[in-house]
Short mmCIF file of C-alpha atoms in Angstrom, two decimals:
data_model
loop_
_atom_site.label_atom_id
_atom_site.label_comp_id
_atom_site.label_asym_id
_atom_site.label_seq_id
_atom_site.Cartn_x
_atom_site.Cartn_y
_atom_site.Cartn_z
CA MET X 1 12.80 9.83 -12.70
CA ASN X 2 10.97 6.81 -11.30
CA ILE X 3 10.15 6.97 -7.58
CA GLU X 4 9.78 3.55 -5.95
CA SER X 5 6.52 3.27 -4.03
CA PRO X 6 4.64 0.55 -2.13
CA CYS X 7 1.27 2.05 -3.13
CA ILE X 8 -1.29 -0.46 -4.46
CA LEU X 9 -4.05 2.15 -4.92
CA VAL X 10 -6.14 1.10 -1.91
CA CYS X 11 -5.55 4.31 0.09
CA SER X 12 -7.69 3.63 3.14
CA ILE X 13 -6.35 4.18 6.67
CA ASP X 14 -6.94 1.75 9.55
CA ILE X 15 -8.30 3.90 12.38
CA THR X 16 -6.68 1.72 15.06
CA THR X 17 -3.10 1.55 13.77
CA GLY X 18 -3.01 4.60 11.51
CA TYR X 19 -1.58 2.50 8.68
CA CYS X 20 -2.91 2.34 5.14
CA PHE X 21 -4.62 -1.01 4.48
CA GLY X 22 -2.92 -1.21 1.10
CA CYS X 23 0.69 -0.20 1.70
CA GLY X 24 1.17 0.10 5.47
CA ARG X 25 2.32 3.72 5.48
CA THR X 26 0.93 6.44 7.73
CA ARG X 27 -0.77 9.53 6.32
CA ASP X 28 2.34 11.60 7.07
CA GLU X 29 4.59 9.08 5.33
CA ILE X 30 2.33 9.03 2.28
CA ALA X 31 2.27 12.83 2.16
CA GLY X 32 6.03 13.14 2.54
CA TRP X 33 7.02 10.22 0.30
CA MET X 34 8.28 12.31 -2.62
CA GLY X 35 10.58 14.27 -0.32
CA TYR X 36 12.27 11.21 1.21
CA THR X 37 15.65 10.04 0.03
CA PRO X 38 15.78 6.70 -1.81
CA GLU X 39 17.50 5.18 1.25
CA THR X 40 14.76 6.42 3.59
CA ARG X 41 12.06 5.04 1.28
CA ARG X 42 13.80 1.64 1.10
CA ASP X 43 14.21 1.50 4.89
CA LEU X 44 10.55 2.33 5.38
CA MET X 45 9.43 -0.20 2.76
CA ALA X 46 11.32 -2.90 4.66
CA GLU X 47 9.07 -2.20 7.70
CA LEU X 48 5.77 -2.28 5.80
CA PRO X 49 5.08 -6.06 5.67
CA ALA X 50 5.21 -6.25 9.49
CA ARG X 51 2.93 -3.22 9.77
CA LEU X 52 0.37 -4.75 7.43
CA GLU X 53 0.13 -7.74 9.77
CA THR X 54 -1.15 -5.40 12.51
CA VAL X 55 -4.06 -3.76 10.68
CA GLU X 56 -7.51 -4.61 11.99
CA ARG X 57 -8.95 -5.83 8.70
CA LYS X 58 -7.86 -6.36 5.16
CA PRO X 59 -9.28 -4.06 2.47
CA ARG X 60 -12.79 -5.05 1.40
CA ARG X 61 -12.46 -3.97 -2.18
CA GLU X 62 -10.32 -5.36 -4.91
CA THR X 63 -7.32 -3.18 -5.70
CA ARG X 64 -6.79 -1.84 -9.19
CA ARG X 65 -3.53 -3.76 -9.48
CA THR X 66 -5.25 -7.04 -8.47
CA ARG X 67 -8.14 -6.41 -10.86
CA ILE X 68 -5.82 -5.75 -13.81
CA ALA X 69 -3.80 -8.90 -13.03
CA ARG X 70 -7.02 -10.91 -12.75
CA GLU X 71 -8.38 -9.55 -16.04
CA ARG X 72 -5.11 -10.31 -17.82
CA SER X 73 -5.11 -13.88 -16.54
CA GLY X 74 -8.79 -14.43 -17.41
CA VAL X 75 -9.71 -15.50 -13.84
CA GLN X 76 -13.24 -14.59 -12.71
CA PRO X 77 -13.78 -12.90 -9.29
CA GLU X 78 -14.96 -15.08 -6.43
#
């Protein structure tokens, strides 16, 4: 069974909003993700882009997913 997830392996919470810098979920939503129905997960994922616009800063480190994509494309980090 494949569970759809917005996780990008950043996992750092913005102290002001309470949202993860990487995916936009709260700690409680991250912890309860596996117990949500597929419909609940989809509804929540639809809200995440707007949440990410409200975080105080973007993550400072490169995510694993971004690094792998960069390495596959042969692009050097800035």
